């Protein structure tokens, strides 16, 4: 009887899911036809028609993307409510529209009506009688798992069908693929509370390894974009991760949830046009992350604003009949500089004030030398000629040059004299640490310095260029006003009128909010999400706060896993200076990734870091105890090959990570004949990866093999934290291969 009833329930859910997919297919066909119609209109047409066509194309393209994302796991749950209503839960909303059949509504997982699917508990069911998880493969229902909170509402047969094997454990035990998967069907109560937390303020989520910090942060991004779309549409969402490899690991989660219009970036990619991945010594990383660098950089900029020590003789109209020499005393430049400083403008804008004042004095002196009676208009005319004079321009550039961030910082960090003059608060050993080779690649630690310099300098824009742009805009005033009016009427807030006009004139295609934000260093976001936040230096936090002046942020990390010498030791030290009393802390306490047997080893490592810290509780035991094997130094290469073959066989289609100290990396890659990990988006798809602890942050693998763990402990001052990260990357199996002594904190591993 029970088997027959279960099969009947499976068949019924299969029919429901099939009906939902039929509706999805109909929407895809309809939307595709609408998009083809938009494309088919063609022609330039009027500005009004251009705006309407582009708006329609964006809407249809976005809709197609959402429908495609919903294809896999369209419906994954059902709620039976005390009211008798049944709601199916899925990746998008679909309303029943077939009068000949009972209503079948699919509720978006982010909608308020779906909260019970994630938050109902036996103690607080919230009106939920039954929560059903529906597992599918492609479009076929493969299993149903029921949790009942009001068992009295069920028949005896139904009560006998409750299954202990939940979708959560099926997901946790599944093989890894090299890409993070969404957990939309298995979000747990404490995770859901964070996902649905209010948009306002800074939410800090402290969670140990395997607690789902990253995936919760990504689902929170999808939830916020759904719930506050109107507010976030104009400014967008920025997601910051520790490195490009990690960003590739997570970049399929949001598209799978139907959200594509976000900016994903590592710290090294936050400066437009730059992908900084160069190496950096720990000493330089620590110093470049120190807030003292703000004073160093500000002083370095001021040092480029010079006053001549003696009267300056400037030749004007050189090589012409009107050639003459103008004498300019230091006091003239001193007064011009004071006026420029009083404006409190960035260097390049203050430069224009400085130049304007000097040119004004020069104009009057040139007029006096020629016996002219120069009024205001005449002064402007002479000044215009002086501005275009090569000798005048060279003299002024020598005193107050126009500067660009990258060349300026490169010059500063390769000049001992400039650094010594700019950094009196640093010791000689410290400022020498900052010196870099002129051909050295930019490192992630340089990016916040570049950003700070860009703020200090401002855009480099000559007065003539400004005047030229103003004149051009004045000519197009009527068209710009019309474009702005048209956009307002259509309710389009993500498109700039001037940008639209440029497209109308054939210059460029309209860009999305994410594209515009990524290319604009001064862009401010509606919400910023930071993952592995414990790794960020004070200078990086300063840069991120600049990008989110509204301080609407979600920050996830684990203080115990801080590996960077410039990283975070306390959340209050980070946020009190910016938002004292306006940030809040949440905790994730359950480890979904790491089996209890492996977590016991990790707990010993955590105690070495700080015996007051408590490891997150593992939700499952695991079938494979951690093991260790000691081999002779000469046998390491051969044994490594054998162990890797054995682990690959045990993990099947899953992923194996070999983690070691950075100095050991090249040797292991050669032994295993695998390439070193790159930031290529396909690099994580290989069955075996050899990587450092830093490269493994935020990632997870079916099986992990640590080679020479003592070397990981000894490699840096944060060796224990690095080892803690390394042993918690595994979802199933952990092995330790060593030639010397095994660190005492790993003694729980079974010797084999």
Coordinates of C-alpha atoms in Angstrom, one line a residue, residues 247-667:
X247 CA 35.5 34.4 -8.9
X248 CA 35.4 31.8 -11.7
X249 CA 34.4 29.2 -9.1
X250 CA 31.3 31.1 -8.1
X251 CA 30.4 32.9 -11.4
X252 CA 27.7 30.4 -12.4
X253 CA 25.6 30.7 -9.2
X254 CA 23.9 34.0 -9.9
X255 CA 23.1 33.2 -13.5
X256 CA 21.6 29.9 -12.4
X257 CA 19.3 32.0 -10.1
X258 CA 18.3 34.3 -13.0
X259 CA 20.6 37.3 -12.1
X260 CA 23.3 38.4 -14.5
X261 CA 23.5 42.2 -13.9
X262 CA 26.1 42.2 -11.1
X263 CA 29.8 43.0 -11.0
X264 CA 32.0 40.2 -9.8
X265 CA 35.6 41.3 -9.1
X266 CA 38.7 40.3 -7.2
X267 CA 40.5 43.1 -5.3
X268 CA 43.1 43.1 -8.1
X269 CA 40.4 43.9 -10.7
X270 CA 38.7 46.8 -8.9
X271 CA 40.8 49.4 -10.7
X272 CA 39.3 49.7 -14.3
X273 CA 41.5 48.3 -17.0
X274 CA 43.8 46.5 -14.6
X275 CA 44.0 42.8 -13.6
X276 CA 46.7 43.0 -10.8
X277 CA 48.1 39.6 -10.0
X278 CA 51.8 40.3 -9.6
X279 CA 53.7 38.9 -6.6
X280 CA 54.3 40.9 -3.5
X281 CA 56.5 40.3 -0.4
X282 CA 54.6 39.9 2.9
X283 CA 56.5 43.0 4.2
X284 CA 55.3 45.2 1.3
X285 CA 51.8 43.8 1.5
X286 CA 51.6 44.7 5.2
X287 CA 52.9 48.2 4.6
X288 CA 50.8 48.9 1.5
X289 CA 47.7 47.9 3.4
X290 CA 48.5 50.3 6.3
X291 CA 46.4 53.5 6.5
X292 CA 49.7 55.4 7.0
X293 CA 50.0 55.1 3.2
X294 CA 47.2 57.8 2.8
X295 CA 49.6 60.4 4.3
X296 CA 52.5 59.1 2.2
X297 CA 50.6 59.4 -1.0
X298 CA 49.0 62.8 -0.2
X299 CA 52.5 64.2 0.6
X300 CA 53.9 62.7 -2.6
X301 CA 51.2 64.5 -4.6
X302 CA 51.9 67.8 -2.7
X303 CA 55.6 67.3 -3.5
X304 CA 54.8 67.6 -7.2
X305 CA 53.4 71.1 -6.6
X306 CA 56.6 73.2 -6.7
X307 CA 57.5 76.8 -6.3
X308 CA 60.7 78.1 -8.1
X309 CA 63.5 79.1 -5.8
X310 CA 64.3 82.2 -7.8
X311 CA 62.8 84.5 -10.4
X312 CA 61.7 82.4 -13.4
X313 CA 62.4 83.8 -16.9
X314 CA 59.9 82.5 -19.4
X315 CA 60.3 83.1 -23.1
X316 CA 57.0 83.7 -25.0
X317 CA 56.4 83.7 -28.8
X318 CA 59.8 82.1 -29.3
X319 CA 61.2 82.4 -32.9
X320 CA 58.8 85.1 -33.9
X321 CA 59.0 88.9 -34.2
X322 CA 57.1 89.2 -30.9
X323 CA 59.6 87.0 -28.9
X324 CA 60.1 88.4 -25.4
X325 CA 61.0 87.2 -21.8
X326 CA 58.6 87.5 -18.9
X327 CA 60.0 87.5 -15.4
X328 CA 57.9 85.8 -12.7
X329 CA 59.0 86.1 -9.1
X330 CA 58.5 83.1 -6.6
X331 CA 55.8 85.1 -4.8
X332 CA 53.5 85.0 -7.9
X333 CA 53.6 81.2 -7.8
X334 CA 53.3 81.1 -4.1
X335 CA 50.1 83.1 -4.2
X336 CA 48.7 81.0 -7.0
X337 CA 49.4 77.8 -5.1
X338 CA 47.8 79.1 -1.9
X339 CA 44.6 79.9 -3.9
X340 CA 44.7 76.5 -5.5
X341 CA 45.0 74.8 -2.1
X342 CA 42.2 76.8 -0.6
X343 CA 39.8 75.3 -3.2
X344 CA 40.4 71.8 -1.7
X345 CA 40.2 70.3 -5.1
X346 CA 42.1 67.2 -6.3
X347 CA 45.6 67.9 -7.8
X348 CA 44.6 68.1 -11.5
X349 CA 41.6 70.4 -10.8
X350 CA 43.6 72.6 -8.4
X351 CA 46.3 72.7 -11.2
X352 CA 43.8 74.6 -13.4
X353 CA 43.3 77.2 -10.7
X354 CA 47.1 77.5 -10.3
X355 CA 47.5 77.9 -14.0
X356 CA 44.7 80.4 -14.3
X357 CA 46.2 82.6 -11.6
X358 CA 49.7 82.5 -13.1
X359 CA 48.4 83.1 -16.7
X360 CA 46.4 86.1 -15.4
X361 CA 49.5 87.7 -14.0
X362 CA 51.6 86.9 -17.1
X363 CA 48.9 88.3 -19.4
X364 CA 48.9 91.6 -17.6
X365 CA 52.7 91.7 -17.7
X366 CA 52.9 90.9 -21.4
X367 CA 50.3 93.6 -22.1
X368 CA 52.2 96.2 -20.0
X369 CA 55.5 95.2 -21.8
X370 CA 53.8 96.0 -25.1
X371 CA 52.2 99.2 -24.0
X372 CA 48.7 97.7 -24.2
X373 CA 45.8 98.8 -22.0
X374 CA 44.5 95.3 -21.3
X375 CA 40.9 95.0 -19.9
X376 CA 39.3 91.7 -18.8
X377 CA 38.4 90.6 -22.4
X378 CA 41.9 91.5 -23.6
X379 CA 43.4 89.6 -20.7
X380 CA 41.5 86.5 -21.7
X381 CA 42.6 86.9 -25.3
X382 CA 46.3 87.2 -24.3
X383 CA 45.8 84.4 -21.8
X384 CA 44.5 82.1 -24.5
X385 CA 47.7 82.7 -26.5
X386 CA 49.9 82.2 -23.5
X387 CA 48.2 78.8 -22.8
X388 CA 49.1 77.6 -26.2
X389 CA 52.7 78.8 -26.0
X390 CA 55.1 75.8 -25.7
X391 CA 57.6 77.5 -23.4
X392 CA 54.8 78.7 -21.0
X393 CA 53.2 75.2 -20.9
X394 CA 56.6 73.6 -20.2
X395 CA 57.4 76.0 -17.4
X396 CA 54.0 75.5 -15.7
X397 CA 54.1 71.7 -16.2
X398 CA 57.4 71.7 -14.5
X399 CA 55.9 73.4 -11.5
X400 CA 52.5 71.8 -11.3
X401 CA 52.3 68.9 -13.8
X402 CA 49.1 67.2 -14.9
X403 CA 49.4 63.6 -13.5
X404 CA 47.8 60.2 -14.1
X405 CA 47.5 57.6 -11.4
X406 CA 49.5 54.7 -12.8
X407 CA 52.6 56.7 -14.1
X408 CA 52.6 58.7 -10.9
X409 CA 52.5 55.7 -8.5
X410 CA 55.1 53.8 -10.7
X411 CA 57.4 56.8 -10.5
X412 CA 57.0 57.1 -6.8
X413 CA 57.6 53.5 -6.0
X414 CA 60.7 53.3 -8.2
X415 CA 62.3 56.5 -6.8
X416 CA 64.2 56.3 -3.4
X417 CA 64.4 60.1 -3.3
X418 CA 60.7 60.6 -3.9
X419 CA 59.7 57.9 -1.4
X420 CA 62.1 59.3 1.3
X421 CA 60.6 62.8 0.8
X422 CA 57.0 61.6 1.0
X423 CA 57.3 59.2 3.9
X424 CA 59.0 60.9 6.9
X425 CA 56.7 58.9 9.2
X426 CA 58.2 55.6 7.9
X427 CA 61.6 54.3 8.8
X428 CA 64.2 53.9 6.1
X429 CA 63.7 50.1 6.2
X430 CA 60.0 50.6 5.7
X431 CA 60.1 53.0 2.8
X432 CA 62.7 50.8 1.1
X433 CA 60.3 47.9 1.4
X434 CA 57.9 49.9 -0.9
X435 CA 60.5 50.1 -3.7
X436 CA 59.6 48.0 -6.8
X437 CA 61.3 47.0 -10.0
X438 CA 60.1 49.3 -12.9
X439 CA 59.1 46.2 -14.9
X440 CA 57.4 44.5 -12.0
X441 CA 53.7 43.7 -12.5
X442 CA 51.1 45.4 -10.3
X443 CA 50.0 43.3 -7.4
X444 CA 46.6 43.3 -5.6
X445 CA 48.3 45.3 -2.8
X446 CA 48.9 48.1 -5.2
X447 CA 45.3 48.5 -6.3
X448 CA 44.1 50.4 -3.2
X449 CA 47.1 52.7 -3.6
X450 CA 46.2 53.4 -7.2
X451 CA 42.6 54.1 -6.1
X452 CA 43.8 56.5 -3.4
X453 CA 46.1 58.3 -5.9
X454 CA 43.3 58.6 -8.4
X455 CA 41.2 60.3 -5.7
X456 CA 44.1 62.7 -4.8
X457 CA 44.7 63.5 -8.5
X458 CA 41.2 63.7 -10.0
X459 CA 40.7 63.5 -13.7
X460 CA 43.3 65.0 -16.0
X461 CA 41.4 67.5 -18.1
X462 CA 42.6 70.7 -19.6
X463 CA 40.6 73.9 -19.6
X464 CA 40.4 73.9 -23.4
X465 CA 38.9 70.4 -23.4
X466 CA 36.4 71.3 -20.7
X467 CA 35.3 74.4 -22.7
X468 CA 35.2 72.3 -25.9
X469 CA 32.9 69.7 -24.3
X470 CA 30.7 72.4 -22.8
X471 CA 30.3 74.1 -26.2
X472 CA 29.4 70.7 -27.8
X473 CA 26.8 70.0 -25.1
X474 CA 25.3 73.5 -25.5
X475 CA 24.8 72.7 -29.2
X476 CA 23.0 69.5 -28.2
X477 CA 21.0 70.9 -25.3
X478 CA 17.6 70.5 -27.0
X479 CA 18.3 66.9 -28.0
X480 CA 19.7 66.0 -24.6
X481 CA 16.6 67.5 -22.9
X482 CA 14.4 65.4 -25.3
X483 CA 16.3 62.2 -24.5
X484 CA 16.0 62.8 -20.8
X485 CA 12.3 63.5 -21.1
X486 CA 11.8 60.3 -23.2
X487 CA 13.7 58.1 -20.7
X488 CA 11.6 59.5 -17.8
X489 CA 8.4 58.9 -19.6
X490 CA 9.4 55.3 -20.3
X491 CA 10.5 54.8 -16.7
X492 CA 14.0 53.8 -17.7
X493 CA 16.6 54.8 -15.0
X494 CA 19.5 52.6 -16.0
X495 CA 20.4 54.5 -19.2
X496 CA 22.2 57.9 -19.3
X497 CA 20.6 60.4 -21.8
X498 CA 24.0 61.6 -23.1
X499 CA 25.0 57.9 -23.7
X500 CA 21.7 57.3 -25.5
X501 CA 22.4 60.3 -27.7
X502 CA 25.8 59.0 -28.6
X503 CA 24.3 55.7 -29.7
X504 CA 21.7 57.6 -31.7
X505 CA 24.6 59.4 -33.4
X506 CA 26.3 56.0 -34.1
X507 CA 29.1 56.2 -31.6
X508 CA 28.5 53.3 -29.2
X509 CA 26.0 50.7 -28.0
X510 CA 24.2 51.2 -24.8
X511 CA 25.9 49.4 -21.9
X512 CA 24.3 47.7 -18.9
X513 CA 24.6 49.1 -15.4
X514 CA 27.2 46.4 -14.6
X515 CA 29.3 47.3 -17.7
X516 CA 29.2 51.0 -16.9
X517 CA 30.0 50.4 -13.3
X518 CA 33.0 48.1 -14.0
X519 CA 34.5 50.7 -16.3
X520 CA 34.0 53.7 -14.0
X521 CA 36.3 53.9 -11.0
X522 CA 34.1 56.5 -9.3
X523 CA 30.9 54.4 -9.6
X524 CA 29.0 54.0 -6.3
X525 CA 27.0 50.8 -5.8
X526 CA 23.6 50.2 -4.2
X527 CA 25.0 47.2 -2.3
X528 CA 28.4 45.6 -1.9
X529 CA 29.1 42.0 -1.0
X530 CA 32.5 41.0 0.2
X531 CA 33.6 37.4 0.5
X532 CA 36.7 36.1 2.4
X533 CA 36.5 39.6 4.0
X534 CA 39.1 38.7 6.7
X535 CA 41.8 38.9 4.1
X536 CA 41.3 42.6 3.3
X537 CA 43.7 45.3 4.5
X538 CA 42.6 48.6 5.9
X539 CA 43.5 50.3 2.6
X540 CA 41.2 47.9 0.7
X541 CA 38.4 48.6 3.1
X542 CA 38.9 52.4 2.6
X543 CA 38.6 51.8 -1.2
X544 CA 35.4 49.7 -0.8
X545 CA 33.8 52.3 1.5
X546 CA 34.4 54.8 -1.2
X547 CA 32.5 52.6 -3.6
X548 CA 29.5 52.3 -1.3
X549 CA 29.0 55.6 0.5
X550 CA 25.5 54.5 1.6
X551 CA 27.2 51.7 3.6
X552 CA 24.8 49.0 2.4
X553 CA 27.0 45.9 2.6
X554 CA 27.1 42.2 3.3
X555 CA 30.4 41.1 4.6
X556 CA 31.2 37.4 5.1
X557 CA 34.4 35.9 6.5
X558 CA 36.1 34.0 9.3
X559 CA 38.6 35.7 11.5
X560 CA 40.2 32.3 12.3
X561 CA 41.1 31.8 8.6
X562 CA 42.9 35.1 8.1
X563 CA 46.0 34.3 6.1
X564 CA 47.1 37.7 4.8
X565 CA 49.6 39.6 7.0
X566 CA 47.6 42.7 6.3
X567 CA 44.2 41.0 7.0
X568 CA 41.6 41.5 9.7
X569 CA 41.9 40.3 13.3
X570 CA 38.7 42.0 14.5
X571 CA 35.5 43.1 12.8
X572 CA 35.1 46.0 15.2
X573 CA 38.5 47.4 14.2
X574 CA 37.3 47.4 10.6
X575 CA 33.9 48.8 10.9
X576 CA 33.8 51.1 14.0
X577 CA 35.8 53.8 12.2
X578 CA 33.3 53.9 9.4
X579 CA 30.0 52.9 10.9
X580 CA 30.2 52.7 14.7
X581 CA 26.9 51.5 16.1
X582 CA 25.6 51.0 12.5
X583 CA 26.9 47.5 11.7
X584 CA 25.5 44.2 13.0
X585 CA 27.1 40.7 13.4
X586 CA 25.4 37.4 12.6
X587 CA 26.9 33.9 13.0
X588 CA 26.7 30.7 11.0
X589 CA 27.3 27.8 13.3
X590 CA 26.8 24.6 11.2
X591 CA 29.4 23.1 8.9
X592 CA 27.7 21.5 5.9
X593 CA 30.9 20.8 3.9
X594 CA 33.3 19.0 6.2
X595 CA 32.5 15.6 7.8
X596 CA 32.8 15.4 11.6
X597 CA 35.8 13.1 11.4
X598 CA 37.8 15.7 9.4
X599 CA 36.4 18.5 11.5
X600 CA 37.8 16.9 14.6
X601 CA 41.3 17.3 13.1
X602 CA 40.5 20.9 12.2
X603 CA 39.4 21.6 15.7
X604 CA 42.8 20.8 17.0
X605 CA 44.4 23.2 14.6
X606 CA 41.9 25.9 15.5
X607 CA 42.8 25.5 19.2
X608 CA 46.4 26.2 18.3
X609 CA 45.3 29.5 16.7
X610 CA 43.1 30.5 19.7
X611 CA 41.9 28.0 22.3
X612 CA 38.8 30.2 22.9
X613 CA 37.5 29.7 19.3
X614 CA 34.9 27.0 18.7
X615 CA 34.8 25.1 15.4
X616 CA 31.4 24.9 13.6
X617 CA 29.5 21.7 14.3
X618 CA 29.5 19.3 11.4
X619 CA 26.1 18.0 10.3
X620 CA 27.3 14.6 9.1
X621 CA 29.8 12.0 10.1
X622 CA 31.4 11.0 6.9
X623 CA 32.6 7.5 5.8
X624 CA 36.4 8.0 5.6
X625 CA 38.6 8.9 8.6
X626 CA 41.5 11.2 7.8
X627 CA 44.8 9.4 7.3
X628 CA 48.5 10.2 7.3
X629 CA 51.5 8.4 5.8
X630 CA 55.1 9.0 6.3
X631 CA 57.6 8.2 3.5
X632 CA 61.3 8.6 3.0
X633 CA 62.3 11.8 1.2
X634 CA 63.5 9.9 -1.9
X635 CA 60.1 8.0 -2.1
X636 CA 57.9 11.1 -2.0
X637 CA 57.5 11.5 -5.8
X638 CA 56.6 7.8 -6.4
X639 CA 54.3 7.6 -3.4
X640 CA 52.6 10.8 -4.4
X641 CA 51.7 9.4 -7.8
X642 CA 50.3 6.2 -6.2
X643 CA 48.3 8.0 -3.7
X644 CA 46.8 10.4 -6.3
X645 CA 45.8 7.5 -8.5
X646 CA 44.2 5.8 -5.5
X647 CA 42.3 8.9 -4.5
X648 CA 41.2 9.6 -8.0
X649 CA 39.7 6.2 -8.2
X650 CA 37.9 6.7 -4.9
X651 CA 36.4 10.1 -5.8
X652 CA 35.1 8.9 -9.2
X653 CA 34.0 12.0 -11.2
X654 CA 34.7 14.3 -8.2
X655 CA 37.7 16.6 -7.7
X656 CA 41.0 16.0 -5.9
X657 CA 43.1 18.9 -4.6
X658 CA 46.8 18.5 -3.7
X659 CA 47.6 21.4 -1.4
X660 CA 51.2 22.3 -0.3
X661 CA 53.4 25.2 0.6
X662 CA 54.1 27.6 -2.3
X663 CA 57.8 26.6 -2.4
X664 CA 56.8 23.0 -3.1
X665 CA 54.3 23.8 -5.9
X666 CA 56.5 23.5 -9.0
X667 CA 58.0 20.2 -7.8

